[in-house]
CSV table of C-alpha atoms in Angstrom, one decimal:
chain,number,residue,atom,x,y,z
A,29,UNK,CA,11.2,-7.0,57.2
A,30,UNK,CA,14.0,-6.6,54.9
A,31,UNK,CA,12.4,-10.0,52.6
A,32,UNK,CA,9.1,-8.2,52.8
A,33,UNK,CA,10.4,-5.0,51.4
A,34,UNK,CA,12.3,-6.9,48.9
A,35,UNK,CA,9.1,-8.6,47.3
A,36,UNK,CA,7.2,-5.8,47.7
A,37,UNK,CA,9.6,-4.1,45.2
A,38,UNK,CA,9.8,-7.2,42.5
A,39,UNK,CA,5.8,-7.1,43.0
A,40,UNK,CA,6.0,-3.2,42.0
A,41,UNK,CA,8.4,-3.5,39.2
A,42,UNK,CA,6.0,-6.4,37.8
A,43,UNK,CA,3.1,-4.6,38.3
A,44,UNK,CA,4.6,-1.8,35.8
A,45,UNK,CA,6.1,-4.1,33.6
A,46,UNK,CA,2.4,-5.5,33.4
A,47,UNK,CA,1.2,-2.2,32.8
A,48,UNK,CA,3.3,-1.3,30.2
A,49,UNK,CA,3.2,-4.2,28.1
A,50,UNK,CA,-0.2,-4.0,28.7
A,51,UNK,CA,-0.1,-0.3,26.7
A,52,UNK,CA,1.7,-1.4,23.9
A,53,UNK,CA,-0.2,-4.0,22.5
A,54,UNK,CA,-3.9,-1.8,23.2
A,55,UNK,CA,-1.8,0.6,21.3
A,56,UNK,CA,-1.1,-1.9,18.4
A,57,UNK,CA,-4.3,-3.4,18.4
A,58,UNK,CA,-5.7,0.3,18.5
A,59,UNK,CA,-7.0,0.0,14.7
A,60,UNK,CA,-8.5,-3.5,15.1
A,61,UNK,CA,-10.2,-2.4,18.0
A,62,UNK,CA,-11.4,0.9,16.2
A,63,UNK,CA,-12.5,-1.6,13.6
A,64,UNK,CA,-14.5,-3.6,15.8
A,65,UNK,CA,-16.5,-0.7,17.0
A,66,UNK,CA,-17.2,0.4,13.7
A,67,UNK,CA,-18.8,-2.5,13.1
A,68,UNK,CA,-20.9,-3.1,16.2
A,69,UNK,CA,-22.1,0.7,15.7
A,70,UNK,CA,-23.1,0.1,11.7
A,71,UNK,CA,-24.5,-3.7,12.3
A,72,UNK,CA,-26.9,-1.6,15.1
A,73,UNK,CA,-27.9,1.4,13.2
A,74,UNK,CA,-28.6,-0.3,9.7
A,75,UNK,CA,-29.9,-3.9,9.1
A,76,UNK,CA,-28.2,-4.3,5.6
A,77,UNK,CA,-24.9,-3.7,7.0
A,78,UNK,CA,-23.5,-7.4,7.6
A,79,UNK,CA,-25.6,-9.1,5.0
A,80,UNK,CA,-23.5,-11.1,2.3
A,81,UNK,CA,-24.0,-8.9,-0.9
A,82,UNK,CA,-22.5,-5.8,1.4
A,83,UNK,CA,-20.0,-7.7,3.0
A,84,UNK,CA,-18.6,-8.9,-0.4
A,85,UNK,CA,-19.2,-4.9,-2.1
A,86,UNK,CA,-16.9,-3.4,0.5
A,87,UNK,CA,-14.3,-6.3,0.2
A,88,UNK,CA,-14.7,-5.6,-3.6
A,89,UNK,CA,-14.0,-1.7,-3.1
A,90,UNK,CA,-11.1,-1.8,-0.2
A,91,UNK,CA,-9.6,-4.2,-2.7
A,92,UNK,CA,-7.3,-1.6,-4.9
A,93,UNK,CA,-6.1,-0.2,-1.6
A,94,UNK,CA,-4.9,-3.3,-0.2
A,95,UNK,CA,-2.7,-3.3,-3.1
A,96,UNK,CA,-1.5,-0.1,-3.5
A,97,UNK,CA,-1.4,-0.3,0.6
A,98,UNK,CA,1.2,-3.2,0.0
A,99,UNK,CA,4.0,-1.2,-1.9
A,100,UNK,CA,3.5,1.4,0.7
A,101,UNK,CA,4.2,-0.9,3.4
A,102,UNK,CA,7.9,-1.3,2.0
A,103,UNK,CA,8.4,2.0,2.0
A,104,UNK,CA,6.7,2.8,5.5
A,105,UNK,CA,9.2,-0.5,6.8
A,106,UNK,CA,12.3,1.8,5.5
A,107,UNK,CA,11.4,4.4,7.5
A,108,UNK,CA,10.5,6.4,4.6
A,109,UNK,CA,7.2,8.0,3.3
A,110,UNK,CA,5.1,8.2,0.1
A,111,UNK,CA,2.6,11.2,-0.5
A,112,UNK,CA,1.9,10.7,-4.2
A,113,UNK,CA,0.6,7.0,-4.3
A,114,UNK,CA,-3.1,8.2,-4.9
A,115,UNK,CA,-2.5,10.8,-8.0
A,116,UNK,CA,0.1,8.3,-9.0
A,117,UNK,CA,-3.0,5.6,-9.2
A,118,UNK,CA,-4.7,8.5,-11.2
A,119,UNK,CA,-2.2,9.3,-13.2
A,120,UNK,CA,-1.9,5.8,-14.8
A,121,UNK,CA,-6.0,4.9,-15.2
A,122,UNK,CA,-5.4,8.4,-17.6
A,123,UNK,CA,-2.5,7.3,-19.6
A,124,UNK,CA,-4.0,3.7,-19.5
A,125,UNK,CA,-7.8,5.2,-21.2
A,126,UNK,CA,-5.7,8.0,-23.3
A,127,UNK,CA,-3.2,5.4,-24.8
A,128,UNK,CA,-6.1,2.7,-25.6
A,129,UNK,CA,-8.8,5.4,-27.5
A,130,UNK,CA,-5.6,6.9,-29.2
A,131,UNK,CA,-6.5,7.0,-33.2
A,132,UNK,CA,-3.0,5.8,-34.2
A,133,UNK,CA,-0.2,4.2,-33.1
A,134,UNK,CA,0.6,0.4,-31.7
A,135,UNK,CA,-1.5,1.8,-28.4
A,136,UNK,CA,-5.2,2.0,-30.9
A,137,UNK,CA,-7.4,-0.2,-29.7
A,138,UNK,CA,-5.1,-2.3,-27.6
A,139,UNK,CA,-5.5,-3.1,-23.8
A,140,UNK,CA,-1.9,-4.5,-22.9
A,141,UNK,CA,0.3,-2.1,-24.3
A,142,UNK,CA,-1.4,0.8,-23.1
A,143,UNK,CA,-1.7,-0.8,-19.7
A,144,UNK,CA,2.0,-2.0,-19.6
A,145,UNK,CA,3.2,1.4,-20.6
A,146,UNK,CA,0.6,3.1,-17.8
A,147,UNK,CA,2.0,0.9,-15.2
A,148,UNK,CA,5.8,1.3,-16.5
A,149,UNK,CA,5.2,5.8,-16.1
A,150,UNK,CA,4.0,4.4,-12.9
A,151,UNK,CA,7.1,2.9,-12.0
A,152,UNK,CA,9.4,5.4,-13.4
A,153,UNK,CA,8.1,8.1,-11.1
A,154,UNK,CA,8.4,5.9,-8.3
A,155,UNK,CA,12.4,5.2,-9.5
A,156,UNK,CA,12.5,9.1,-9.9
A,157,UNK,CA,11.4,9.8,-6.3
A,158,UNK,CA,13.9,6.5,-5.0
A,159,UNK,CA,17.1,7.9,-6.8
A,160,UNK,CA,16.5,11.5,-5.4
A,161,UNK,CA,16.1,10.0,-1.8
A,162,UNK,CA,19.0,7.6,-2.3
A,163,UNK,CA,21.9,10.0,-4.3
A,164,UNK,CA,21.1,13.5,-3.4
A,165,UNK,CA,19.3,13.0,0.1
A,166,UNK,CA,16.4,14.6,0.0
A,167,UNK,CA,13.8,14.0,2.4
A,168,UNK,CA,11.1,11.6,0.9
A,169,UNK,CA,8.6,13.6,2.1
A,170,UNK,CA,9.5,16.8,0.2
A,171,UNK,CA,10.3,14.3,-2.8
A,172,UNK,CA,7.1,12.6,-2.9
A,173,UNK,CA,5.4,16.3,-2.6
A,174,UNK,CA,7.1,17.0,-5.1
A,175,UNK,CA,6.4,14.2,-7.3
A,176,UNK,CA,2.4,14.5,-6.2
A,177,UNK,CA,2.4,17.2,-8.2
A,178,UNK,CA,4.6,16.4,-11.1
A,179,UNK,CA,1.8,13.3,-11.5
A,180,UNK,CA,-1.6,15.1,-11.1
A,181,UNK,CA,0.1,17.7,-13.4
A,182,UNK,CA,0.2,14.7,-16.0
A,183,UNK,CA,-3.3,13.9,-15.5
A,184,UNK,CA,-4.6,17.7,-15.8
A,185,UNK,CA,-2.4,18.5,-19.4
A,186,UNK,CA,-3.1,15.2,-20.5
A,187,UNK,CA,-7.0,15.0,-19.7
A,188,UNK,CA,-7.3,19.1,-20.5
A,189,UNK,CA,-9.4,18.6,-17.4
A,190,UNK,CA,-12.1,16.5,-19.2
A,191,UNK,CA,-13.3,13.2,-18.1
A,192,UNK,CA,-12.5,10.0,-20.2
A,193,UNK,CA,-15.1,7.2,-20.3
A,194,UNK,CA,-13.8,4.6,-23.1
A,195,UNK,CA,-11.6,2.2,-21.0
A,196,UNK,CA,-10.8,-1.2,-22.6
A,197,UNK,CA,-13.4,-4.1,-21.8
A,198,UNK,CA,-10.3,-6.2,-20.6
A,199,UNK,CA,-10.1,-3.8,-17.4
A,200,UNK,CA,-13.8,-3.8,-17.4
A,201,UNK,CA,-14.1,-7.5,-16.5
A,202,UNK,CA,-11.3,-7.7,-14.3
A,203,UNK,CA,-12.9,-5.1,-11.9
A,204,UNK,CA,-16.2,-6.6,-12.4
A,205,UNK,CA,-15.8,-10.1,-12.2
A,206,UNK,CA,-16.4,-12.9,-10.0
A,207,UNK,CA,-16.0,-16.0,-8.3
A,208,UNK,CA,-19.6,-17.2,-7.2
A,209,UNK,CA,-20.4,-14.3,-5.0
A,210,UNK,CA,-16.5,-13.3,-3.9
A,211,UNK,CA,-15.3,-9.8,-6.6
A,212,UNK,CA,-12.6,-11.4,-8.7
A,213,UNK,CA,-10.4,-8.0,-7.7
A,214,UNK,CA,-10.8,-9.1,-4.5
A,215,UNK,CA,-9.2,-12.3,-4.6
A,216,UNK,CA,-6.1,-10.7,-6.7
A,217,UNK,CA,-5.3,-8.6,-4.2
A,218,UNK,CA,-5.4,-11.3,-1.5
A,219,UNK,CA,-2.6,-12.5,-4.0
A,220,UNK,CA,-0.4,-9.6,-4.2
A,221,UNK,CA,-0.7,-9.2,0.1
A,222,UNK,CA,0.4,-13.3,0.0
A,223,UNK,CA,3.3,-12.3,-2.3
A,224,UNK,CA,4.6,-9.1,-0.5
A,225,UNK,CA,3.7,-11.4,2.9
A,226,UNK,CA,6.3,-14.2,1.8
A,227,UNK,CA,8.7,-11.8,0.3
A,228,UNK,CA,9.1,-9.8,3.6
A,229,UNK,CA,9.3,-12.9,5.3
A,230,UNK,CA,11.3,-15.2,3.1
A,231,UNK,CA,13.8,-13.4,1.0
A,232,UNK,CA,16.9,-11.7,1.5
A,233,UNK,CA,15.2,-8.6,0.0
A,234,UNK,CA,12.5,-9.0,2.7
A,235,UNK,CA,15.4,-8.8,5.4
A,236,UNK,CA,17.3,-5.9,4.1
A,237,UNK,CA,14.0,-4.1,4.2
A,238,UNK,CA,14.0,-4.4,7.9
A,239,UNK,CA,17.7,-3.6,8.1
A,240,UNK,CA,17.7,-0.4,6.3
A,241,UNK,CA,14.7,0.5,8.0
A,242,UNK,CA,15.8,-0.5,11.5
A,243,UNK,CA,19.5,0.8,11.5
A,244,UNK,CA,20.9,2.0,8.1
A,245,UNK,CA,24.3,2.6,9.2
A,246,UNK,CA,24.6,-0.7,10.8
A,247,UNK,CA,23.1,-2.4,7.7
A,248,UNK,CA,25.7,-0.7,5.2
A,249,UNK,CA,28.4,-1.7,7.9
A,250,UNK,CA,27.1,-5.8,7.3
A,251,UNK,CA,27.4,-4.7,2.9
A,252,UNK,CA,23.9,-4.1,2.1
A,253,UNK,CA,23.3,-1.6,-0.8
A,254,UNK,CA,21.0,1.0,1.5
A,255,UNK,CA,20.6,3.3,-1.8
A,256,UNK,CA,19.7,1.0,-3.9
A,257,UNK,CA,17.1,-1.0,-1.5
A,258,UNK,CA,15.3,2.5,-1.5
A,259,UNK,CA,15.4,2.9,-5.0
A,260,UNK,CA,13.8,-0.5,-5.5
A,261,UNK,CA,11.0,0.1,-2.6
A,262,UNK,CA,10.1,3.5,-3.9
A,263,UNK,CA,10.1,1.8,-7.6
A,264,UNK,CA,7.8,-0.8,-6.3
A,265,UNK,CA,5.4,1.5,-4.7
A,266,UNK,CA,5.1,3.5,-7.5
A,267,UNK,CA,4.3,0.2,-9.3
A,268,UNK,CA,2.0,-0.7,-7.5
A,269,UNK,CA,0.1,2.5,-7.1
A,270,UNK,CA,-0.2,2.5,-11.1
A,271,UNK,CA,-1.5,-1.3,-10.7
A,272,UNK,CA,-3.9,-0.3,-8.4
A,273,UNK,CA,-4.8,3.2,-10.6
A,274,UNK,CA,-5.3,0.2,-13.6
A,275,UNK,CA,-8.3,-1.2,-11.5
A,276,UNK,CA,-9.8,2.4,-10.9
């Protein structure tokens, strides 16, 4: 009786172990799953849905938040948070357009200076919003709220709330491009996912990531810089957000 009991009990405690595996990983595929229905449901209800030319459209347009999803991925793996990446991404296409149809200046008329300079406001914002988390300890969240603002602000003085049409051709073709039937953008950001993939895999940078993100104290006991890991993520996804505003 007493060996019956017994495996009834390791038969219970595998039966919940079971379960609850079982839970976590429906709960991690949740999103691909969610996915998957989405599909099924727009395959059945419209005929055009999985043909090649839309297939290749939405790849084309989910493109520009893969990589601005990228940078925020760093930043989500710190434990951290990043509310401004989409006026950010705004915020640059503006000061890219603005700089280029300027009537003077080294900016006239040329696409990689005003698009370098777009990209580095873009970055400094994030570097802004890295060193307030990092020296005075300020929630991220109320940083990047903060810094939200500070960025669509930009974009209202700057614009005077009027649209801007003339972008340079440069950033016309590479948003409009392709490969045979694949959008060029598409295959660049395949790129930058490769790049942050092998970094967070690869490099020591990739590893203190996960550290600071998993147990800052232990990881400033083993000598990593926690501060300035932040600093560099939020830099990075601030980067990354203007890249992605460049394509917009």
């Amino acid at each position: 009786m007493a060996e019956l009991k017994n495996i009834a009990v390791r038969t219970k405690k595998t039966m919940i172990g079971f379960r609850g595996l079982l839970e976590s990983r429906l709960a991690s595929m949740a999103p691909l799953l969610t996915l998957l229905v989405l599909i099924i449901l727009f395959s059945i209800t419209s005929q055009k849905f999985l043909t090649p030319d839309n297939l290749f459209n939405i790849t084309g347009q989910i493109a520009i938040l893969a990589m601005v999803a990228s940078g925020m991925t760093l930043v989500v793996l710190l434990g951290e948070i990043d509310l401004s990446v989409a006026n950010i991404a705004t915020m640059t296409g503006i000061i890219i357009a603005m700089l280029y149809t300027s009537k003077s200046g080294v900016f006239s008329g040329h696409a990689l200076p005003s698009i370098l300079a777009g990209i580095l406001a873009a970055t400094f914002i994030g570097l802004v919003a890295g060193l307030c988390v990092s020296k005075l300890g300020i929630p991220s969240f109320a940083v990047t709220l903060a810094t939200m603002q500070i960025s669509r602000g930009i974009t209202m003085t700057v614009t005077e709330g009027e649209p801007i049409y003339t972008i340079p051709q440069s950033l016309k073709w590479l948003g409009t491009f392709r490969i045979g039937p694949v959008p060029g953008i598409a295959l660049i950001a395949v790129g930058v996912v490769l790049i942050f993939y092998l970094v967070l895999k690869f490099t020591h940078f990739g590893r203190y990531i996960y550290a600071v993100g998993g147990n800052r104290t232990a990881a400033k006991t083993v000598g990593i810089r926690n501060g300035l890991i932040i600093t560099l993520v939020m830099s990075i996804a601030g980067m990354m957000a203007g890249i992605g505003g460049m394509f917009t």
